[in-house]
């Protein structure tokens, strides 16, 4: 059972890293939102599996929150925002896809080397899950850095938070109240970001970050 639990846990965490790479590769907003929904769905499965093998019922609540809010409500809301803003088109990248993927592979290798050394005395299952989680966090940051569209940066922020949840559930002992407060903080942040997206669209007739840079340069 221990070996099976180990393999399934790593398969789910490795799947999250793979889907993070898929987000880096996407060049269309609707495709990016669909991949993000798959990312959140796999996170919910991973957390539910951790709840089962750790015998921690409160983690099922975390899995339900990830499934309902991140895999359903937020992607559907982002689809509607994109449709209402009329920005369903290609995503402009600051860096080429090939360079981005190579940099992503480098970050994953760095995460593995760093975390496996730092947590050498920890439980093998937890330390490798945390290494995968750090990879997901860094790939989420890369989505935010390499994309010029504000909506895609929101998706990068949400996927980054998925990595933090994966790390928290892999390392045992996080209280339920903390998990719920983090989930609602993310929901509130999403609402605020959605409002800002509409305001940016009204003001600049675009949600590309380059438009904000041009406006700032024009005021100097």
PDB file of C-alpha atoms in Angstrom:
ATOM      1  CA  UNK A   1       0.000   0.000   0.000  1.00  0.00           C
ATOM      2  CA  UNK A   2       2.850   2.355   0.824  1.00  0.00           C
ATOM      3  CA  UNK A   3       4.415   1.915  -2.609  1.00  0.00           C
ATOM      4  CA  UNK A   4       1.037   2.369  -4.329  1.00  0.00           C
ATOM      5  CA  UNK A   5       0.334   5.523  -2.298  1.00  0.00           C
ATOM      6  CA  UNK A   6       3.770   6.820  -3.211  1.00  0.00           C
ATOM      7  CA  UNK A   7       3.275   6.158  -6.935  1.00  0.00           C
ATOM      8  CA  UNK A   8      -0.223   7.647  -7.146  1.00  0.00           C
ATOM      9  CA  UNK A   9       0.815  10.748  -5.178  1.00  0.00           C
ATOM     10  CA  UNK A  10       3.777  11.328  -7.466  1.00  0.00           C
ATOM     11  CA  UNK A  11       1.714  10.705 -10.594  1.00  0.00           C
ATOM     12  CA  UNK A  12      -0.810  13.353  -9.544  1.00  0.00           C
ATOM     13  CA  UNK A  13       1.869  15.880  -8.508  1.00  0.00           C
ATOM     14  CA  UNK A  14       3.856  15.196 -11.692  1.00  0.00           C
ATOM     15  CA  UNK A  15       0.647  15.695 -13.696  1.00  0.00           C
ATOM     16  CA  UNK A  16       0.299  19.166 -12.174  1.00  0.00           C
ATOM     17  CA  UNK A  17       3.821  20.021 -13.343  1.00  0.00           C
ATOM     18  CA  UNK A  18       2.994  18.722 -16.827  1.00  0.00           C
ATOM     19  CA  UNK A  19      -0.187  20.814 -17.041  1.00  0.00           C
ATOM     20  CA  UNK A  20       1.806  23.841 -15.861  1.00  0.00           C
ATOM     21  CA  UNK A  21       4.014  23.322 -18.930  1.00  0.00           C
ATOM     22  CA  UNK A  22       0.859  23.123 -21.060  1.00  0.00           C
ATOM     23  CA  UNK A  23      -0.150  26.544 -19.719  1.00  0.00           C
ATOM     24  CA  UNK A  24       3.235  27.931 -20.746  1.00  0.00           C
ATOM     25  CA  UNK A  25       2.666  26.574 -24.256  1.00  0.00           C
ATOM     26  CA  UNK A  26      -0.857  27.954 -24.833  1.00  0.00           C
ATOM     27  CA  UNK A  27      -1.178  30.983 -27.111  1.00  0.00           C
ATOM     28  CA  UNK A  28      -4.972  31.411 -27.004  1.00  0.00           C
ATOM     29  CA  UNK A  29      -6.971  32.672 -24.040  1.00  0.00           C
ATOM     30  CA  UNK A  30      -9.809  30.130 -24.173  1.00  0.00           C
ATOM     31  CA  UNK A  31      -7.346  27.245 -24.399  1.00  0.00           C
ATOM     32  CA  UNK A  32      -5.380  28.668 -21.477  1.00  0.00           C
ATOM     33  CA  UNK A  33      -8.542  28.876 -19.341  1.00  0.00           C
ATOM     34  CA  UNK A  34      -9.483  25.277 -20.188  1.00  0.00           C
ATOM     35  CA  UNK A  35      -5.987  24.059 -19.255  1.00  0.00           C
ATOM     36  CA  UNK A  36      -6.208  25.995 -15.983  1.00  0.00           C
ATOM     37  CA  UNK A  37      -9.508  24.238 -15.183  1.00  0.00           C
ATOM     38  CA  UNK A  38      -7.770  20.875 -15.779  1.00  0.00           C
ATOM     39  CA  UNK A  39      -4.935  22.056 -13.497  1.00  0.00           C
ATOM     40  CA  UNK A  40      -7.407  22.788 -10.685  1.00  0.00           C
ATOM     41  CA  UNK A  41      -9.242  19.494 -11.245  1.00  0.00           C
ATOM     42  CA  UNK A  42      -5.990  17.539 -10.903  1.00  0.00           C
ATOM     43  CA  UNK A  43      -5.145  19.550  -7.784  1.00  0.00           C
ATOM     44  CA  UNK A  44      -8.498  18.526  -6.265  1.00  0.00           C
ATOM     45  CA  UNK A  45      -7.740  14.862  -7.028  1.00  0.00           C
ATOM     46  CA  UNK A  46      -4.256  15.190  -5.525  1.00  0.00           C
ATOM     47  CA  UNK A  47      -5.577  16.782  -2.323  1.00  0.00           C
ATOM     48  CA  UNK A  48      -8.310  14.141  -2.025  1.00  0.00           C
ATOM     49  CA  UNK A  49      -5.665  11.417  -2.372  1.00  0.00           C
ATOM     50  CA  UNK A  50      -3.574  13.089   0.344  1.00  0.00           C
ATOM     51  CA  UNK A  51      -6.677  13.143   2.563  1.00  0.00           C
ATOM     52  CA  UNK A  52      -7.080   9.409   2.044  1.00  0.00           C
ATOM     53  CA  UNK A  53      -3.473   8.328   2.654  1.00  0.00           C
ATOM     54  CA  UNK A  54      -2.960  10.726   5.596  1.00  0.00           C
ATOM     55  CA  UNK A  55      -6.368   9.842   7.095  1.00  0.00           C
ATOM     56  CA  UNK A  56      -7.084  13.584   7.307  1.00  0.00           C
ATOM     57  CA  UNK A  57     -10.817  14.200   6.616  1.00  0.00           C
ATOM     58  CA  UNK A  58     -10.427  17.989   6.676  1.00  0.00           C
ATOM     59  CA  UNK A  59      -8.383  17.784   3.472  1.00  0.00           C
ATOM     60  CA  UNK A  60     -11.522  16.585   1.658  1.00  0.00           C
ATOM     61  CA  UNK A  61     -12.915  20.070   2.333  1.00  0.00           C
ATOM     62  CA  UNK A  62      -9.822  21.568   0.691  1.00  0.00           C
ATOM     63  CA  UNK A  63     -10.295  19.234  -2.285  1.00  0.00           C
ATOM     64  CA  UNK A  64     -13.972  20.261  -2.565  1.00  0.00           C
ATOM     65  CA  UNK A  65     -13.002  23.959  -2.450  1.00  0.00           C
ATOM     66  CA  UNK A  66     -10.423  23.432  -5.203  1.00  0.00           C
ATOM     67  CA  UNK A  67     -12.954  21.534  -7.327  1.00  0.00           C
ATOM     68  CA  UNK A  68     -15.876  23.960  -6.946  1.00  0.00           C
ATOM     69  CA  UNK A  69     -14.080  27.308  -6.940  1.00  0.00           C
ATOM     70  CA  UNK A  70     -10.954  26.733  -9.024  1.00  0.00           C
ATOM     71  CA  UNK A  71     -12.046  24.059 -11.471  1.00  0.00           C
ATOM     72  CA  UNK A  72     -15.577  25.384 -12.117  1.00  0.00           C
ATOM     73  CA  UNK A  73     -16.489  28.863 -10.819  1.00  0.00           C
ATOM     74  CA  UNK A  74     -13.286  30.803 -11.601  1.00  0.00           C
ATOM     75  CA  UNK A  75     -12.732  29.339 -15.130  1.00  0.00           C
ATOM     76  CA  UNK A  76     -16.392  29.931 -16.031  1.00  0.00           C
ATOM     77  CA  UNK A  77     -16.188  33.490 -14.674  1.00  0.00           C
ATOM     78  CA  UNK A  78     -12.978  34.153 -16.628  1.00  0.00           C
ATOM     79  CA  UNK A  79     -14.608  32.812 -19.807  1.00  0.00           C
ATOM     80  CA  UNK A  80     -17.465  35.307 -19.310  1.00  0.00           C
ATOM     81  CA  UNK A  81     -15.052  38.172 -18.570  1.00  0.00           C
ATOM     82  CA  UNK A  82     -13.064  37.402 -21.730  1.00  0.00           C
ATOM     83  CA  UNK A  83     -16.293  37.265 -23.767  1.00  0.00           C
ATOM     84  CA  UNK A  84     -17.669  40.513 -22.307  1.00  0.00           C
ATOM     85  CA  UNK A  85     -14.365  42.314 -22.805  1.00  0.00           C
ATOM     86  CA  UNK A  86     -14.139  41.029 -26.366  1.00  0.00           C
ATOM     87  CA  UNK A  87     -10.522  39.909 -25.996  1.00  0.00           C
ATOM     88  CA  UNK A  88     -10.866  36.305 -27.192  1.00  0.00           C
ATOM     89  CA  UNK A  89      -7.726  36.273 -29.297  1.00  0.00           C
ATOM     90  CA  UNK A  90      -4.090  35.220 -29.249  1.00  0.00           C
ATOM     91  CA  UNK A  91      -1.905  35.883 -26.198  1.00  0.00           C
ATOM     92  CA  UNK A  92       1.167  38.001 -26.752  1.00  0.00           C
ATOM     93  CA  UNK A  93       4.309  36.619 -25.095  1.00  0.00           C
ATOM     94  CA  UNK A  94       7.301  38.672 -23.967  1.00  0.00           C
ATOM     95  CA  UNK A  95       9.553  35.679 -24.720  1.00  0.00           C
ATOM     96  CA  UNK A  96       9.358  33.001 -27.425  1.00  0.00           C
ATOM     97  CA  UNK A  97       7.638  29.697 -26.628  1.00  0.00           C
ATOM     98  CA  UNK A  98      10.826  27.663 -27.150  1.00  0.00           C
ATOM     99  CA  UNK A  99      12.865  29.813 -24.780  1.00  0.00           C
ATOM    100  CA  UNK A 100      10.029  29.781 -22.244  1.00  0.00           C
ATOM    101  CA  UNK A 101       9.819  25.979 -22.261  1.00  0.00           C
ATOM    102  CA  UNK A 102      13.595  25.622 -21.847  1.00  0.00           C
ATOM    103  CA  UNK A 103      13.578  28.080 -18.944  1.00  0.00           C
ATOM    104  CA  UNK A 104      10.655  26.139 -17.409  1.00  0.00           C
ATOM    105  CA  UNK A 105      12.612  22.879 -17.576  1.00  0.00           C
ATOM    106  CA  UNK A 106      15.530  24.613 -15.898  1.00  0.00           C
ATOM    107  CA  UNK A 107      13.271  25.827 -13.077  1.00  0.00           C
ATOM    108  CA  UNK A 108      11.876  22.325 -12.523  1.00  0.00           C
ATOM    109  CA  UNK A 109      15.398  20.873 -12.338  1.00  0.00           C
ATOM    110  CA  UNK A 110      16.393  23.629  -9.898  1.00  0.00           C
ATOM    111  CA  UNK A 111      13.327  22.901  -7.726  1.00  0.00           C
ATOM    112  CA  UNK A 112      14.132  19.190  -7.567  1.00  0.00           C
ATOM    113  CA  UNK A 113      17.804  19.665  -6.696  1.00  0.00           C
ATOM    114  CA  UNK A 114      17.124  22.391  -4.140  1.00  0.00           C
ATOM    115  CA  UNK A 115      14.183  20.838  -2.281  1.00  0.00           C
ATOM    116  CA  UNK A 116      15.531  17.275  -2.203  1.00  0.00           C
ATOM    117  CA  UNK A 117      18.733  18.539  -0.599  1.00  0.00           C
ATOM    118  CA  UNK A 118      17.094  20.926   1.849  1.00  0.00           C
ATOM    119  CA  UNK A 119      14.520  18.347   3.041  1.00  0.00           C
ATOM    120  CA  UNK A 120      16.853  15.335   3.162  1.00  0.00           C
ATOM    121  CA  UNK A 121      15.655  14.340   6.645  1.00  0.00           C
ATOM    122  CA  UNK A 122      11.932  14.696   5.925  1.00  0.00           C
ATOM    123  CA  UNK A 123       9.415  12.001   4.979  1.00  0.00           C
ATOM    124  CA  UNK A 124      10.211  10.847   1.380  1.00  0.00           C
ATOM    125  CA  UNK A 125       6.606  11.279   0.219  1.00  0.00           C
ATOM    126  CA  UNK A 126       6.345  14.821   1.618  1.00  0.00           C
ATOM    127  CA  UNK A 127       9.740  16.031   0.391  1.00  0.00           C
ATOM    128  CA  UNK A 128       9.152  14.961  -3.211  1.00  0.00           C
ATOM    129  CA  UNK A 129       5.618  16.383  -3.216  1.00  0.00           C
ATOM    130  CA  UNK A 130       7.054  19.698  -1.983  1.00  0.00           C
ATOM    131  CA  UNK A 131       9.659  19.606  -4.772  1.00  0.00           C
ATOM    132  CA  UNK A 132       6.846  19.167  -7.339  1.00  0.00           C
ATOM    133  CA  UNK A 133       4.888  21.951  -5.617  1.00  0.00           C
ATOM    134  CA  UNK A 134       7.813  24.377  -5.887  1.00  0.00           C
ATOM    135  CA  UNK A 135       8.040  23.541  -9.593  1.00  0.00           C
ATOM    136  CA  UNK A 136       4.346  24.420 -10.019  1.00  0.00           C
ATOM    137  CA  UNK A 137       4.871  27.712  -8.135  1.00  0.00           C
ATOM    138  CA  UNK A 138       7.851  28.722 -10.289  1.00  0.00           C
ATOM    139  CA  UNK A 139       6.076  27.775 -13.531  1.00  0.00           C
ATOM    140  CA  UNK A 140       3.085  29.874 -12.416  1.00  0.00           C
ATOM    141  CA  UNK A 141       5.440  32.796 -11.858  1.00  0.00           C
ATOM    142  CA  UNK A 142       6.863  32.250 -15.340  1.00  0.00           C
ATOM    143  CA  UNK A 143       3.361  32.438 -16.862  1.00  0.00           C
ATOM    144  CA  UNK A 144       2.902  35.795 -15.106  1.00  0.00           C
ATOM    145  CA  UNK A 145       6.264  37.121 -16.250  1.00  0.00           C
ATOM    146  CA  UNK A 146       6.214  35.985 -19.880  1.00  0.00           C
ATOM    147  CA  UNK A 147       2.643  36.971 -20.834  1.00  0.00           C
ATOM    148  CA  UNK A 148       1.552  40.516 -21.617  1.00  0.00           C
ATOM    149  CA  UNK A 149      -2.178  39.917 -21.331  1.00  0.00           C
ATOM    150  CA  UNK A 150      -3.663  40.702 -17.899  1.00  0.00           C
ATOM    151  CA  UNK A 151      -6.073  37.727 -18.008  1.00  0.00           C
ATOM    152  CA  UNK A 152      -3.246  35.263 -18.634  1.00  0.00           C
ATOM    153  CA  UNK A 153      -1.361  36.816 -15.716  1.00  0.00           C
ATOM    154  CA  UNK A 154      -4.393  36.182 -13.498  1.00  0.00           C
ATOM    155  CA  UNK A 155      -4.291  32.523 -14.590  1.00  0.00           C
ATOM    156  CA  UNK A 156      -0.572  32.406 -13.729  1.00  0.00           C
ATOM    157  CA  UNK A 157      -1.341  33.804 -10.280  1.00  0.00           C
ATOM    158  CA  UNK A 158      -4.056  31.202  -9.685  1.00  0.00           C
ATOM    159  CA  UNK A 159      -1.825  28.318 -10.842  1.00  0.00           C
ATOM    160  CA  UNK A 160       0.926  29.609  -8.538  1.00  0.00           C
ATOM    161  CA  UNK A 161      -1.524  29.378  -5.640  1.00  0.00           C
ATOM    162  CA  UNK A 162      -2.345  25.802  -6.698  1.00  0.00           C
ATOM    163  CA  UNK A 163       1.323  24.951  -6.089  1.00  0.00           C
ATOM    164  CA  UNK A 164       1.138  26.443  -2.598  1.00  0.00           C
ATOM    165  CA  UNK A 165      -1.934  24.315  -1.811  1.00  0.00           C
ATOM    166  CA  UNK A 166      -0.123  21.209  -3.082  1.00  0.00           C
ATOM    167  CA  UNK A 167       2.834  21.978  -0.790  1.00  0.00           C
ATOM    168  CA  UNK A 168       0.571  22.624   2.194  1.00  0.00           C
ATOM    169  CA  UNK A 169      -1.318  19.339   1.808  1.00  0.00           C
ATOM    170  CA  UNK A 170       1.842  17.319   1.144  1.00  0.00           C
ATOM    171  CA  UNK A 171       3.458  18.617   4.338  1.00  0.00           C
ATOM    172  CA  UNK A 172       1.031  17.491   7.009  1.00  0.00           C
ATOM    173  CA  UNK A 173      -0.504  19.567   9.751  1.00  0.00           C
ATOM    174  CA  UNK A 174      -2.036  22.666   8.128  1.00  0.00           C
ATOM    175  CA  UNK A 175      -5.216  23.557  10.100  1.00  0.00           C
ATOM    176  CA  UNK A 176      -8.510  23.580   8.186  1.00  0.00           C
ATOM    177  CA  UNK A 177      -9.272  27.171   9.156  1.00  0.00           C
ATOM    178  CA  UNK A 178      -6.053  28.304   7.446  1.00  0.00           C
ATOM    179  CA  UNK A 179      -6.932  26.414   4.259  1.00  0.00           C
ATOM    180  CA  UNK A 180     -10.436  27.921   4.155  1.00  0.00           C
ATOM    181  CA  UNK A 181      -9.139  31.441   4.831  1.00  0.00           C
ATOM    182  CA  UNK A 182      -6.561  31.079   2.038  1.00  0.00           C
ATOM    183  CA  UNK A 183      -9.247  29.823  -0.363  1.00  0.00           C
ATOM    184  CA  UNK A 184     -11.549  32.766   0.373  1.00  0.00           C
ATOM    185  CA  UNK A 185      -8.635  35.191   0.146  1.00  0.00           C
ATOM    186  CA  UNK A 186      -7.960  33.891  -3.345  1.00  0.00           C
ATOM    187  CA  UNK A 187     -11.655  34.242  -4.240  1.00  0.00           C
ATOM    188  CA  UNK A 188     -11.705  37.840  -3.014  1.00  0.00           C
ATOM    189  CA  UNK A 189      -8.470  38.542  -4.910  1.00  0.00           C
ATOM    190  CA  UNK A 190     -10.089  37.114  -8.044  1.00  0.00           C
ATOM    191  CA  UNK A 191     -13.127  39.390  -7.635  1.00  0.00           C
ATOM    192  CA  UNK A 192     -10.893  42.446  -7.170  1.00  0.00           C
ATOM    193  CA  UNK A 193      -8.787  41.449 -10.190  1.00  0.00           C
ATOM    194  CA  UNK A 194     -11.949  41.008 -12.271  1.00  0.00           C
ATOM    195  CA  UNK A 195     -13.096  44.530 -11.356  1.00  0.00           C
ATOM    196  CA  UNK A 196      -9.689  45.927 -12.280  1.00  0.00           C
ATOM    197  CA  UNK A 197      -9.787  44.106 -15.621  1.00  0.00           C
ATOM    198  CA  UNK A 198     -13.051  45.841 -16.520  1.00  0.00           C
ATOM    199  CA  UNK A 199     -11.682  49.195 -15.397  1.00  0.00           C
ATOM    200  CA  UNK A 200      -8.471  48.711 -17.408  1.00  0.00           C
ATOM    201  CA  UNK A 201     -10.530  47.703 -20.469  1.00  0.00           C
ATOM    202  CA  UNK A 202     -12.733  50.803 -20.139  1.00  0.00           C
ATOM    203  CA  UNK A 203      -9.766  53.137 -19.681  1.00  0.00           C
ATOM    204  CA  UNK A 204      -7.298  51.800 -22.255  1.00  0.00           C
ATOM    205  CA  UNK A 205      -9.551  49.785 -24.591  1.00  0.00           C
ATOM    206  CA  UNK A 206      -7.167  46.855 -24.044  1.00  0.00           C
ATOM    207  CA  UNK A 207      -5.968  44.532 -21.286  1.00  0.00           C
ATOM    208  CA  UNK A 208      -2.440  44.166 -22.640  1.00  0.00           C
ATOM    209  CA  UNK A 209       0.174  45.310 -20.153  1.00  0.00           C
ATOM    210  CA  UNK A 210       2.049  47.017 -22.993  1.00  0.00           C
ATOM    211  CA  UNK A 211      -0.819  49.549 -23.207  1.00  0.00           C
ATOM    212  CA  UNK A 212      -0.217  50.486 -19.570  1.00  0.00           C
ATOM    213  CA  UNK A 213       3.511  50.857 -20.256  1.00  0.00           C
ATOM    214  CA  UNK A 214       2.798  53.113 -23.246  1.00  0.00           C
ATOM    215  CA  UNK A 215       0.448  55.253 -21.121  1.00  0.00           C
ATOM    216  CA  UNK A 216       3.076  55.570 -18.379  1.00  0.00           C
ATOM    217  CA  UNK A 217       5.771  56.510 -20.878  1.00  0.00           C
ATOM    218  CA  UNK A 218       3.454  59.093 -22.407  1.00  0.00           C
ATOM    219  CA  UNK A 219       2.957  60.823 -19.041  1.00  0.00           C
ATOM    220  CA  UNK A 220       6.680  61.226 -18.481  1.00  0.00           C
TER     221      UNK A 220
END
